Amino acid sequence: MPLPKDEFEQLYPCDFYTAEELLESGQMYTVYEIARMLQELEPDAELEPETEDVLLDWAIPWIMTNADDLVVAEPRGEDEPGYYGLNE
């Protein structure tokens, strides 16, 4: 259910990194690593599964929004995710 804005102590601008600001040139990242980096965490930070699920809710739309600036690589194995990097 929607809430009135005045029920929140503070509101922040909805500002996301661009692909070039977030990703290093020449590197490929999983969606899990991107999710962490969007929250200014290290790509290999340990997270509780519930926290990782919430971060993925941010990362997946970010990848879709920045798709023109990204390249994709197939997973290296059946049990691994795909990889994303800058489209240079």
CSV table of N, CA and C in Angstrom, one decimal:
chain,number,residue,atom,x,y,z
A,1,MET,N,0.8,-1.2,0.0
A,1,MET,CA,0.0,0.0,0.0
A,1,MET,C,0.9,1.2,0.0
A,2,PRO,N,0.6,2.2,-0.8
A,2,PRO,CA,1.4,3.5,-0.8
A,2,PRO,C,1.4,4.2,0.5
A,3,LEU,N,2.5,4.9,0.8
A,3,LEU,CA,2.6,5.7,2.0
A,3,LEU,C,2.8,7.1,1.7
A,4,PRO,N,2.3,8.0,2.5
A,4,PRO,CA,2.6,9.5,2.2
A,4,PRO,C,4.1,9.7,2.4
A,5,LYS,N,4.6,10.6,1.6
A,5,LYS,CA,6.0,11.0,1.7
A,5,LYS,C,6.4,11.5,3.1
A,6,ASP,N,5.5,12.2,3.7
A,6,ASP,CA,5.8,12.8,5.0
A,6,ASP,C,6.0,11.8,6.2
A,7,GLU,N,5.7,10.5,5.9
A,7,GLU,CA,5.9,9.5,6.9
A,7,GLU,C,7.4,9.1,7.0
A,8,PHE,N,8.2,9.6,6.0
A,8,PHE,CA,9.7,9.2,6.0
A,8,PHE,C,10.5,10.4,6.5
A,9,GLU,N,11.5,10.1,7.3
A,9,GLU,CA,12.3,11.2,7.9
A,9,GLU,C,13.1,11.9,6.8
A,10,GLN,N,13.6,11.2,5.8
A,10,GLN,CA,14.4,11.8,4.8
A,10,GLN,C,14.2,11.0,3.5
A,11,LEU,N,14.2,11.8,2.4
A,11,LEU,CA,14.1,11.2,1.0
A,11,LEU,C,15.4,11.5,0.3
A,12,TYR,N,15.8,10.6,-0.6
A,12,TYR,CA,17.1,10.7,-1.3
A,12,TYR,C,16.8,10.7,-2.8
A,13,PRO,N,17.7,11.4,-3.6
A,13,PRO,CA,17.6,11.3,-5.0
A,13,PRO,C,17.8,9.8,-5.5
A,14,CYS,N,17.1,9.4,-6.5
A,14,CYS,CA,17.3,8.1,-7.1
A,14,CYS,C,18.4,8.2,-8.1
A,15,ASP,N,19.6,8.0,-7.7
A,15,ASP,CA,20.8,8.2,-8.6
A,15,ASP,C,21.6,6.9,-8.6
A,16,PHE,N,21.8,6.4,-9.8
A,16,PHE,CA,22.5,5.2,-10.0
A,16,PHE,C,23.8,5.4,-10.7
A,17,TYR,N,24.8,4.5,-10.5
A,17,TYR,CA,26.0,4.5,-11.3
A,17,TYR,C,25.7,4.3,-12.7
A,18,THR,N,26.5,4.8,-13.6
A,18,THR,CA,26.5,4.4,-15.0
A,18,THR,C,27.4,3.2,-15.1
A,19,ALA,N,27.3,2.4,-16.2
A,19,ALA,CA,28.1,1.2,-16.3
A,19,ALA,C,29.6,1.6,-16.2
A,20,GLU,N,30.0,2.7,-16.9
A,20,GLU,CA,31.4,3.1,-16.8
A,20,GLU,C,31.9,3.5,-15.4
A,21,GLU,N,31.0,4.0,-14.6
A,21,GLU,CA,31.4,4.4,-13.3
A,21,GLU,C,31.5,3.2,-12.4
A,22,LEU,N,30.8,2.1,-12.6
A,22,LEU,CA,30.7,1.0,-11.7
A,22,LEU,C,31.7,-0.1,-12.1
A,23,LEU,N,31.9,-0.4,-13.4
A,23,LEU,CA,32.6,-1.5,-13.8
A,23,LEU,C,34.0,-1.1,-14.3
A,24,GLU,N,35.0,-2.0,-14.1
A,24,GLU,CA,36.4,-1.8,-14.6
A,24,GLU,C,36.5,-2.3,-16.0
A,25,SER,N,37.2,-1.5,-16.8
A,25,SER,CA,37.5,-1.9,-18.2
A,25,SER,C,38.2,-3.2,-18.2
A,26,GLY,N,37.9,-4.1,-19.1
A,26,GLY,CA,38.6,-5.4,-19.2
A,26,GLY,C,38.2,-6.4,-18.3
A,27,GLN,N,37.2,-6.2,-17.4
A,27,GLN,CA,36.8,-7.1,-16.4
A,27,GLN,C,35.3,-7.6,-16.7
A,28,MET,N,35.0,-8.8,-16.3
A,28,MET,CA,33.6,-9.3,-16.4
A,28,MET,C,33.1,-9.6,-15.0
A,29,TYR,N,31.8,-9.4,-14.8
A,29,TYR,CA,31.2,-9.5,-13.4
A,29,TYR,C,29.9,-10.3,-13.5
A,30,THR,N,29.6,-11.0,-12.4
A,30,THR,CA,28.4,-11.7,-12.3
A,30,THR,C,27.3,-10.7,-11.8
A,31,VAL,N,26.1,-11.0,-12.0
A,31,VAL,CA,25.0,-10.2,-11.4
A,31,VAL,C,25.1,-10.0,-9.9
A,32,TYR,N,25.6,-11.0,-9.3
A,32,TYR,CA,25.8,-11.0,-7.8
A,32,TYR,C,26.9,-10.0,-7.4
A,33,GLU,N,28.0,-10.0,-8.2
A,33,GLU,CA,29.0,-9.0,-7.9
A,33,GLU,C,28.6,-7.6,-8.2
A,34,ILE,N,27.8,-7.4,-9.3
A,34,ILE,CA,27.3,-6.1,-9.6
A,34,ILE,C,26.3,-5.6,-8.5
A,35,ALA,N,25.5,-6.5,-8.0
A,35,ALA,CA,24.6,-6.2,-6.9
A,35,ALA,C,25.3,-5.6,-5.7
A,36,ARG,N,26.4,-6.3,-5.4
A,36,ARG,CA,27.2,-5.8,-4.2
A,36,ARG,C,27.8,-4.4,-4.5
A,37,MET,N,28.4,-4.3,-5.7
A,37,MET,CA,29.1,-3.1,-6.1
A,37,MET,C,28.1,-1.9,-6.1
A,38,LEU,N,26.9,-2.1,-6.5
A,38,LEU,CA,25.9,-1.0,-6.5
A,38,LEU,C,25.6,-0.5,-5.1
A,39,GLN,N,25.9,-1.3,-4.1
A,39,GLN,CA,25.7,-0.9,-2.7
A,39,GLN,C,27.1,-0.5,-2.1
A,40,GLU,N,28.1,-0.3,-2.9
A,40,GLU,CA,29.4,0.1,-2.5
A,40,GLU,C,30.1,-1.0,-1.6
A,41,LEU,N,29.8,-2.3,-1.9
A,41,LEU,CA,30.4,-3.4,-1.2
A,41,LEU,C,31.5,-4.0,-2.1
A,42,GLU,N,32.4,-4.7,-1.6
A,42,GLU,CA,33.3,-5.5,-2.4
A,42,GLU,C,32.6,-6.5,-3.2
A,43,PRO,N,33.0,-6.8,-4.4
A,43,PRO,CA,32.3,-7.8,-5.2
A,43,PRO,C,32.2,-9.2,-4.6
A,44,ASP,N,33.2,-9.5,-3.7
A,44,ASP,CA,33.2,-10.9,-3.0
A,44,ASP,C,32.7,-10.8,-1.6
A,45,ALA,N,32.0,-9.7,-1.2
A,45,ALA,CA,31.5,-9.6,0.2
A,45,ALA,C,30.6,-10.7,0.5
A,46,GLU,N,30.7,-11.2,1.7
A,46,GLU,CA,29.8,-12.3,2.2
A,46,GLU,C,28.5,-11.6,2.6
A,47,LEU,N,27.3,-12.2,2.1
A,47,LEU,CA,26.0,-11.7,2.4
A,47,LEU,C,25.1,-12.8,2.8
A,48,GLU,N,24.1,-12.5,3.7
A,48,GLU,CA,23.1,-13.4,4.0
A,48,GLU,C,22.2,-13.6,2.7
A,49,PRO,N,21.7,-14.8,2.5
A,49,PRO,CA,20.9,-15.0,1.3
A,49,PRO,C,19.7,-14.0,1.1
A,50,GLU,N,19.1,-13.7,2.2
A,50,GLU,CA,18.0,-12.7,2.2
A,50,GLU,C,18.4,-11.3,1.7
A,51,THR,N,19.6,-10.9,2.2
A,51,THR,CA,20.2,-9.6,1.8
A,51,THR,C,20.6,-9.7,0.3
A,52,GLU,N,21.2,-10.8,-0.1
A,52,GLU,CA,21.5,-10.9,-1.5
A,52,GLU,C,20.3,-10.8,-2.5
A,53,ASP,N,19.2,-11.4,-2.0
A,53,ASP,CA,18.0,-11.4,-2.8
A,53,ASP,C,17.5,-9.9,-3.0
A,54,VAL,N,17.6,-9.1,-1.9
A,54,VAL,CA,17.2,-7.7,-2.0
A,54,VAL,C,18.1,-7.0,-3.0
A,55,LEU,N,19.4,-7.2,-2.9
A,55,LEU,CA,20.4,-6.5,-3.7
A,55,LEU,C,20.1,-6.9,-5.2
A,56,LEU,N,19.8,-8.1,-5.5
A,56,LEU,CA,19.5,-8.5,-6.8
A,56,LEU,C,18.3,-7.8,-7.4
A,57,ASP,N,17.3,-7.4,-6.5
A,57,ASP,CA,16.2,-6.6,-7.0
A,57,ASP,C,16.6,-5.3,-7.5
A,58,TRP,N,17.8,-4.8,-7.1
A,58,TRP,CA,18.3,-3.5,-7.6
A,58,TRP,C,19.2,-3.8,-8.9
A,59,ALA,N,19.9,-4.9,-8.8
A,59,ALA,CA,20.9,-5.1,-9.9
A,59,ALA,C,20.3,-5.5,-11.2
A,60,ILE,N,19.3,-6.3,-11.2
A,60,ILE,CA,18.7,-6.8,-12.5
A,60,ILE,C,18.1,-5.6,-13.3
A,61,PRO,N,17.3,-4.7,-12.7
A,61,PRO,CA,16.9,-3.6,-13.5
A,61,PRO,C,18.0,-2.7,-14.0
A,62,TRP,N,19.1,-2.6,-13.1
A,62,TRP,CA,20.2,-1.8,-13.5
A,62,TRP,C,20.9,-2.3,-14.8
A,63,ILE,N,21.0,-3.7,-14.8
A,63,ILE,CA,21.6,-4.3,-16.0
A,63,ILE,C,20.8,-4.1,-17.2
A,64,MET,N,19.5,-4.2,-17.0
A,64,MET,CA,18.6,-4.0,-18.2
A,64,MET,C,18.6,-2.5,-18.7
A,65,THR,N,18.7,-1.6,-17.7
A,65,THR,CA,18.7,-0.2,-18.1
A,65,THR,C,20.0,0.2,-18.8
A,66,ASN,N,21.1,-0.5,-18.4
A,66,ASN,CA,22.4,-0.2,-19.0
A,66,ASN,C,22.9,-1.2,-20.0
A,67,ALA,N,21.9,-1.9,-20.6
A,67,ALA,CA,22.2,-3.0,-21.5
A,67,ALA,C,23.0,-2.5,-22.7
A,68,ASP,N,22.8,-1.3,-23.2
A,68,ASP,CA,23.5,-0.8,-24.4
A,68,ASP,C,25.0,-0.6,-24.1
A,69,ASP,N,25.3,-0.5,-22.9
A,69,ASP,CA,26.7,-0.2,-22.5
A,69,ASP,C,27.4,-1.5,-22.0
A,70,LEU,N,26.7,-2.7,-22.1
A,70,LEU,CA,27.3,-3.9,-21.6
A,70,LEU,C,27.4,-5.0,-22.6
A,71,VAL,N,28.3,-5.9,-22.4
A,71,VAL,CA,28.5,-7.1,-23.2
A,71,VAL,C,28.2,-8.3,-22.2
A,72,VAL,N,27.8,-9.4,-22.7
A,72,VAL,CA,27.4,-10.6,-21.9
A,72,VAL,C,28.2,-11.8,-22.4
A,73,ALA,N,28.7,-12.6,-21.4
A,73,ALA,CA,29.4,-13.8,-21.7
A,73,ALA,C,28.6,-15.0,-21.1
A,74,GLU,N,28.5,-16.1,-21.8
A,74,GLU,CA,27.8,-17.2,-21.3
A,74,GLU,C,28.5,-17.8,-20.0
A,75,PRO,N,27.7,-18.4,-19.2
A,75,PRO,CA,28.3,-19.0,-18.0
A,75,PRO,C,29.4,-20.0,-18.4
A,76,ARG,N,30.5,-20.1,-17.6
A,76,ARG,CA,31.6,-21.1,-17.9
A,76,ARG,C,31.2,-22.5,-17.5
A,77,GLY,N,30.1,-22.7,-16.8
A,77,GLY,CA,29.6,-24.0,-16.4
A,77,GLY,C,28.2,-23.9,-16.1
A,78,GLU,N,27.5,-25.1,-16.0
A,78,GLU,CA,26.1,-25.2,-15.8
A,78,GLU,C,25.7,-24.6,-14.4
A,79,ASP,N,26.6,-24.6,-13.5
A,79,ASP,CA,26.3,-24.1,-12.1
A,79,ASP,C,26.8,-22.7,-11.9
A,80,GLU,N,27.2,-22.0,-12.9
A,80,GLU,CA,27.7,-20.6,-12.8
A,80,GLU,C,26.7,-19.6,-13.5
A,81,PRO,N,26.7,-18.4,-13.0
A,81,PRO,CA,26.0,-17.3,-13.7
A,81,PRO,C,26.7,-16.8,-14.9
A,82,GLY,N,26.0,-16.0,-15.7
A,82,GLY,CA,26.7,-15.4,-16.8
A,82,GLY,C,27.5,-14.2,-16.3
A,83,TYR,N,28.2,-13.6,-17.2
A,83,TYR,CA,29.1,-12.5,-16.8
A,83,TYR,C,28.8,-11.2,-17.7
A,84,TYR,N,29.0,-10.1,-17.1
A,84,TYR,CA,28.7,-8.8,-17.8
A,84,TYR,C,29.9,-7.9,-17.7
A,85,GLY,N,30.2,-7.1,-18.7
A,85,GLY,CA,31.3,-6.2,-18.8
A,85,GLY,C,31.0,-5.0,-19.6
A,86,LEU,N,31.9,-4.1,-19.6
A,86,LEU,CA,31.7,-2.9,-20.4
A,86,LEU,C,31.7,-3.2,-21.9
A,87,ASN,N,30.9,-2.6,-22.7
A,87,ASN,CA,30.9,-2.7,-24.2
A,87,ASN,C,31.8,-1.6,-24.7
A,88,GLU,N,33.1,-2.0,-24.9
A,88,GLU,CA,34.1,-1.0,-25.3
A,88,GLU,C,34.4,-1.0,-26.8
